[in-house]
Amino acid sequence: MLFLLIAGKKALLDGGITDDVMGGLDKTRCGILSDSAMGGMKIFSDAIEALQISYKKMNPFCVPFSVTNMGSAILSIDLGWMGPNDSISTACATGNFCIVNAANHIIKGD
C-alpha cells in the first residue's frame, strides 16, 4: 500500500500536478484508477503467521489491506479526492483497461 501511495504522488509530480495545481482542483471530480495483481501481501503474510499462534494475534486489517482496491483508496483519502476510485486487475491488460476506464470517466463527466 505504501508503494502505491508513493508511486501515485510521484506520478502526479511527473505529470506536473504540483501543490499549487492541486489547490485549484475540484476534488469531487478527481479520482484514482490503479492497477495491481495482488494487494498488500506483507500484511497478509504476517496475518497468516500470527494465525498459527492464535487468532487473537491477527491484525484485524489484514483482509482490507490485502485487497487490490485499498491502495487507490488510501491514495485518494490522502489527497482528499472524492471522484471515481477504481482498482482494476486484468493480468497483462490491466494498464490498457485503466487507460480506457479513465477515458470513459472523462467522457461521461464523472
mmCIF file with all atom_site columns, C-alpha atoms in Angstrom:
data_model
loop_
_atom_site.group_PDB
_atom_site.id
_atom_site.type_symbol
_atom_site.label_atom_id
_atom_site.label_alt_id
_atom_site.label_comp_id
_atom_site.label_asym_id
_atom_site.label_entity_id
_atom_site.label_seq_id
_atom_site.pdbx_PDB_ins_code
_atom_site.Cartn_x
_atom_site.Cartn_y
_atom_site.Cartn_z
_atom_site.occupancy
_atom_site.B_iso_or_equiv
_atom_site.pdbx_formal_charge
_atom_site.auth_seq_id
_atom_site.auth_comp_id
_atom_site.auth_asym_id
_atom_site.auth_atom_id
_atom_site.pdbx_PDB_model_num
ATOM 1   C CA . MET A 1 1   ? 0.000   0.000   0.000   1.00 0.00 ? 1   MET A CA 1
ATOM 2   C CA . LEU A 1 2   ? 2.829   2.353   0.831   1.00 0.00 ? 2   LEU A CA 1
ATOM 3   C CA . PHE A 1 3   ? 4.311   1.707   -2.610  1.00 0.00 ? 3   PHE A CA 1
ATOM 4   C CA . LEU A 1 4   ? 1.109   2.844   -4.348  1.00 0.00 ? 4   LEU A CA 1
ATOM 5   C CA . LEU A 1 5   ? 0.912   5.935   -2.160  1.00 0.00 ? 5   LEU A CA 1
ATOM 6   C CA . ILE A 1 6   ? 4.471   6.976   -3.026  1.00 0.00 ? 6   ILE A CA 1
ATOM 7   C CA . ALA A 1 7   ? 4.225   5.953   -6.694  1.00 0.00 ? 7   ALA A CA 1
ATOM 8   C CA . GLY A 1 8   ? 0.924   7.814   -7.074  1.00 0.00 ? 8   GLY A CA 1
ATOM 9   C CA . LYS A 1 9   ? 2.352   11.018  -5.645  1.00 0.00 ? 9   LYS A CA 1
ATOM 10  C CA . LYS A 1 10  ? 5.454   10.723  -7.837  1.00 0.00 ? 10  LYS A CA 1
ATOM 11  C CA . ALA A 1 11  ? 3.232   10.181  -10.891 1.00 0.00 ? 11  ALA A CA 1
ATOM 12  C CA . LEU A 1 12  ? 1.320   13.367  -10.078 1.00 0.00 ? 12  LEU A CA 1
ATOM 13  C CA . LEU A 1 13  ? 4.569   15.334  -9.821  1.00 0.00 ? 13  LEU A CA 1
ATOM 14  C CA . ASP A 1 14  ? 5.829   13.789  -13.074 1.00 0.00 ? 14  ASP A CA 1
ATOM 15  C CA . GLY A 1 15  ? 2.581   14.928  -14.684 1.00 0.00 ? 15  GLY A CA 1
ATOM 16  C CA . GLY A 1 16  ? 3.064   18.492  -13.452 1.00 0.00 ? 16  GLY A CA 1
ATOM 17  C CA . ILE A 1 17  ? 0.406   18.280  -10.733 1.00 0.00 ? 17  ILE A CA 1
ATOM 18  C CA . THR A 1 18  ? 2.157   20.324  -8.041  1.00 0.00 ? 18  THR A CA 1
ATOM 19  C CA . ASP A 1 19  ? 0.710   21.569  -4.744  1.00 0.00 ? 19  ASP A CA 1
ATOM 20  C CA . ASP A 1 20  ? -0.222  24.836  -6.472  1.00 0.00 ? 20  ASP A CA 1
ATOM 21  C CA . VAL A 1 21  ? -2.162  22.974  -9.156  1.00 0.00 ? 21  VAL A CA 1
ATOM 22  C CA . MET A 1 22  ? -3.766  20.696  -6.540  1.00 0.00 ? 22  MET A CA 1
ATOM 23  C CA . GLY A 1 23  ? -5.139  23.734  -4.728  1.00 0.00 ? 23  GLY A CA 1
ATOM 24  C CA . GLY A 1 24  ? -7.151  24.743  -7.800  1.00 0.00 ? 24  GLY A CA 1
ATOM 25  C CA . LEU A 1 25  ? -8.668  21.328  -8.495  1.00 0.00 ? 25  LEU A CA 1
ATOM 26  C CA . ASP A 1 26  ? -12.276 20.389  -7.804  1.00 0.00 ? 26  ASP A CA 1
ATOM 27  C CA . LYS A 1 27  ? -11.552 17.374  -5.593  1.00 0.00 ? 27  LYS A CA 1
ATOM 28  C CA . THR A 1 28  ? -15.044 15.970  -6.130  1.00 0.00 ? 28  THR A CA 1
ATOM 29  C CA . ARG A 1 29  ? -14.094 15.444  -9.790  1.00 0.00 ? 29  ARG A CA 1
ATOM 30  C CA . CYS A 1 30  ? -10.616 13.964  -9.193  1.00 0.00 ? 30  CYS A CA 1
ATOM 31  C CA . GLY A 1 31  ? -10.266 10.214  -8.911  1.00 0.00 ? 31  GLY A CA 1
ATOM 32  C CA . ILE A 1 32  ? -7.779  7.372   -8.769  1.00 0.00 ? 32  ILE A CA 1
ATOM 33  C CA . LEU A 1 33  ? -7.506  4.409   -11.119 1.00 0.00 ? 33  LEU A CA 1
ATOM 34  C CA . SER A 1 34  ? -4.878  1.934   -10.011 1.00 0.00 ? 34  SER A CA 1
ATOM 35  C CA . ASP A 1 35  ? -3.921  -1.493  -11.169 1.00 0.00 ? 35  ASP A CA 1
ATOM 36  C CA . SER A 1 36  ? -2.429  -4.403  -9.300  1.00 0.00 ? 36  SER A CA 1
ATOM 37  C CA . ALA A 1 37  ? -2.406  -8.163  -9.488  1.00 0.00 ? 37  ALA A CA 1
ATOM 38  C CA . MET A 1 38  ? -2.422  -8.525  -5.706  1.00 0.00 ? 38  MET A CA 1
ATOM 39  C CA . GLY A 1 39  ? -2.882  -6.399  -2.613  1.00 0.00 ? 39  GLY A CA 1
ATOM 40  C CA . GLY A 1 40  ? -0.662  -5.961  0.438   1.00 0.00 ? 40  GLY A CA 1
ATOM 41  C CA . MET A 1 41  ? 0.952   -9.363  0.632   1.00 0.00 ? 41  MET A CA 1
ATOM 42  C CA . LYS A 1 42  ? 3.242   -8.465  3.564   1.00 0.00 ? 42  LYS A CA 1
ATOM 43  C CA . ILE A 1 43  ? 0.264   -7.720  5.801   1.00 0.00 ? 43  ILE A CA 1
ATOM 44  C CA . PHE A 1 44  ? -1.487  -10.886 4.616   1.00 0.00 ? 44  PHE A CA 1
ATOM 45  C CA . SER A 1 45  ? 1.647   -12.990 5.195   1.00 0.00 ? 45  SER A CA 1
ATOM 46  C CA . ASP A 1 46  ? 2.100   -11.533 8.686   1.00 0.00 ? 46  ASP A CA 1
ATOM 47  C CA . ALA A 1 47  ? -1.538  -12.338 9.473   1.00 0.00 ? 47  ALA A CA 1
ATOM 48  C CA . ILE A 1 48  ? -1.082  -15.976 8.415   1.00 0.00 ? 48  ILE A CA 1
ATOM 49  C CA . GLU A 1 49  ? 1.965   -16.279 10.672  1.00 0.00 ? 49  GLU A CA 1
ATOM 50  C CA . ALA A 1 50  ? 0.065   -14.687 13.572  1.00 0.00 ? 50  ALA A CA 1
ATOM 51  C CA . LEU A 1 51  ? -2.892  -17.009 12.973  1.00 0.00 ? 51  LEU A CA 1
ATOM 52  C CA . GLN A 1 52  ? -0.629  -20.006 13.536  1.00 0.00 ? 52  GLN A CA 1
ATOM 53  C CA . ILE A 1 53  ? -0.006  -18.697 17.065  1.00 0.00 ? 53  ILE A CA 1
ATOM 54  C CA . SER A 1 54  ? -3.532  -17.527 17.893  1.00 0.00 ? 54  SER A CA 1
ATOM 55  C CA . TYR A 1 55  ? -6.432  -15.895 16.086  1.00 0.00 ? 55  TYR A CA 1
ATOM 56  C CA . LYS A 1 56  ? -6.227  -13.118 18.700  1.00 0.00 ? 56  LYS A CA 1
ATOM 57  C CA . LYS A 1 57  ? -2.797  -12.106 17.356  1.00 0.00 ? 57  LYS A CA 1
ATOM 58  C CA . MET A 1 58  ? -4.130  -11.447 13.847  1.00 0.00 ? 58  MET A CA 1
ATOM 59  C CA . ASN A 1 59  ? -4.218  -7.885  12.567  1.00 0.00 ? 59  ASN A CA 1
ATOM 60  C CA . PRO A 1 60  ? -7.903  -7.008  12.030  1.00 0.00 ? 60  PRO A CA 1
ATOM 61  C CA . PHE A 1 61  ? -6.882  -5.017  8.946   1.00 0.00 ? 61  PHE A CA 1
ATOM 62  C CA . CYS A 1 62  ? -5.251  -7.968  7.163   1.00 0.00 ? 62  CYS A CA 1
ATOM 63  C CA . VAL A 1 63  ? -8.191  -8.540  4.794   1.00 0.00 ? 63  VAL A CA 1
ATOM 64  C CA . PRO A 1 64  ? -8.964  -4.883  3.955   1.00 0.00 ? 64  PRO A CA 1
ATOM 65  C CA . PHE A 1 65  ? -5.275  -4.190  3.314   1.00 0.00 ? 65  PHE A CA 1
ATOM 66  C CA . SER A 1 66  ? -4.900  -7.334  1.171   1.00 0.00 ? 66  SER A CA 1
ATOM 67  C CA . VAL A 1 67  ? -7.460  -6.377  -1.445  1.00 0.00 ? 67  VAL A CA 1
ATOM 68  C CA . THR A 1 68  ? -6.220  -4.542  -4.527  1.00 0.00 ? 68  THR A CA 1
ATOM 69  C CA . ASN A 1 69  ? -8.504  -1.523  -4.183  1.00 0.00 ? 69  ASN A CA 1
ATOM 70  C CA . MET A 1 70  ? -7.090  -0.474  -0.812  1.00 0.00 ? 70  MET A CA 1
ATOM 71  C CA . GLY A 1 71  ? -4.059  1.200   -2.429  1.00 0.00 ? 71  GLY A CA 1
ATOM 72  C CA . SER A 1 72  ? -6.179  3.538   -4.536  1.00 0.00 ? 72  SER A CA 1
ATOM 73  C CA . ALA A 1 73  ? -8.465  4.158   -1.556  1.00 0.00 ? 73  ALA A CA 1
ATOM 74  C CA . ILE A 1 74  ? -5.543  5.185   0.666   1.00 0.00 ? 74  ILE A CA 1
ATOM 75  C CA . LEU A 1 75  ? -4.140  7.460   -2.051  1.00 0.00 ? 75  LEU A CA 1
ATOM 76  C CA . SER A 1 76  ? -7.493  9.154   -2.689  1.00 0.00 ? 76  SER A CA 1
ATOM 77  C CA . ILE A 1 77  ? -8.049  9.628   1.054   1.00 0.00 ? 77  ILE A CA 1
ATOM 78  C CA . ASP A 1 78  ? -4.564  11.108  1.422   1.00 0.00 ? 78  ASP A CA 1
ATOM 79  C CA . LEU A 1 79  ? -5.152  13.513  -1.473  1.00 0.00 ? 79  LEU A CA 1
ATOM 80  C CA . GLY A 1 80  ? -8.720  14.308  -0.407  1.00 0.00 ? 80  GLY A CA 1
ATOM 81  C CA . TRP A 1 81  ? -10.049 13.270  -3.813  1.00 0.00 ? 81  TRP A CA 1
ATOM 82  C CA . MET A 1 82  ? -13.700 12.252  -3.908  1.00 0.00 ? 82  MET A CA 1
ATOM 83  C CA . GLY A 1 83  ? -14.187 11.273  -7.553  1.00 0.00 ? 83  GLY A CA 1
ATOM 84  C CA . PRO A 1 84  ? -14.150 7.770   -9.058  1.00 0.00 ? 84  PRO A CA 1
ATOM 85  C CA . ASN A 1 85  ? -11.913 5.318   -7.227  1.00 0.00 ? 85  ASN A CA 1
ATOM 86  C CA . ASP A 1 86  ? -11.262 2.039   -9.011  1.00 0.00 ? 86  ASP A CA 1
ATOM 87  C CA . SER A 1 87  ? -8.730  -0.744  -8.922  1.00 0.00 ? 87  SER A CA 1
ATOM 88  C CA . ILE A 1 88  ? -8.555  -2.944  -11.984 1.00 0.00 ? 88  ILE A CA 1
ATOM 89  C CA . SER A 1 89  ? -6.894  -6.340  -12.110 1.00 0.00 ? 89  SER A CA 1
ATOM 90  C CA . THR A 1 90  ? -6.940  -7.975  -15.547 1.00 0.00 ? 90  THR A CA 1
ATOM 91  C CA . ALA A 1 91  ? -3.472  -9.549  -15.793 1.00 0.00 ? 91  ALA A CA 1
ATOM 92  C CA . CYS A 1 92  ? -1.410  -8.271  -18.754 1.00 0.00 ? 92  CYS A CA 1
ATOM 93  C CA . ALA A 1 93  ? -4.199  -5.998  -19.988 1.00 0.00 ? 93  ALA A CA 1
ATOM 94  C CA . THR A 1 94  ? -4.583  -4.072  -16.725 1.00 0.00 ? 94  THR A CA 1
ATOM 95  C CA . GLY A 1 95  ? -2.753  -0.936  -17.907 1.00 0.00 ? 95  GLY A CA 1
ATOM 96  C CA . ASN A 1 96  ? -4.881  -0.734  -21.046 1.00 0.00 ? 96  ASN A CA 1
ATOM 97  C CA . PHE A 1 97  ? -8.083  -1.272  -19.071 1.00 0.00 ? 97  PHE A CA 1
ATOM 98  C CA . CYS A 1 98  ? -7.109  1.567   -16.710 1.00 0.00 ? 98  CYS A CA 1
ATOM 99  C CA . ILE A 1 99  ? -6.498  3.941   -19.625 1.00 0.00 ? 99  ILE A CA 1
ATOM 100 C CA . VAL A 1 100 ? -9.838  3.060   -21.254 1.00 0.00 ? 100 VAL A CA 1
ATOM 101 C CA . ASN A 1 101 ? -11.683 3.293   -17.934 1.00 0.00 ? 101 ASN A CA 1
ATOM 102 C CA . ALA A 1 102 ? -10.136 6.709   -17.182 1.00 0.00 ? 102 ALA A CA 1
ATOM 103 C CA . ALA A 1 103 ? -11.076 7.950   -20.663 1.00 0.00 ? 103 ALA A CA 1
ATOM 104 C CA . ASN A 1 104 ? -14.650 6.738   -20.143 1.00 0.00 ? 104 ASN A CA 1
ATOM 105 C CA . HIS A 1 105 ? -14.872 8.590   -16.808 1.00 0.00 ? 105 HIS A CA 1
ATOM 106 C CA . ILE A 1 106 ? -13.717 11.779  -18.546 1.00 0.00 ? 106 ILE A CA 1
ATOM 107 C CA . ILE A 1 107 ? -16.143 11.303  -21.467 1.00 0.00 ? 107 ILE A CA 1
ATOM 108 C CA . LYS A 1 108 ? -19.075 10.707  -19.083 1.00 0.00 ? 108 LYS A CA 1
ATOM 109 C CA . GLY A 1 109 ? -18.066 13.671  -16.908 1.00 0.00 ? 109 GLY A CA 1
ATOM 110 C CA . ASP A 1 110 ? -17.640 11.591  -13.742 1.00 0.00 ? 110 ASP A CA 1
#
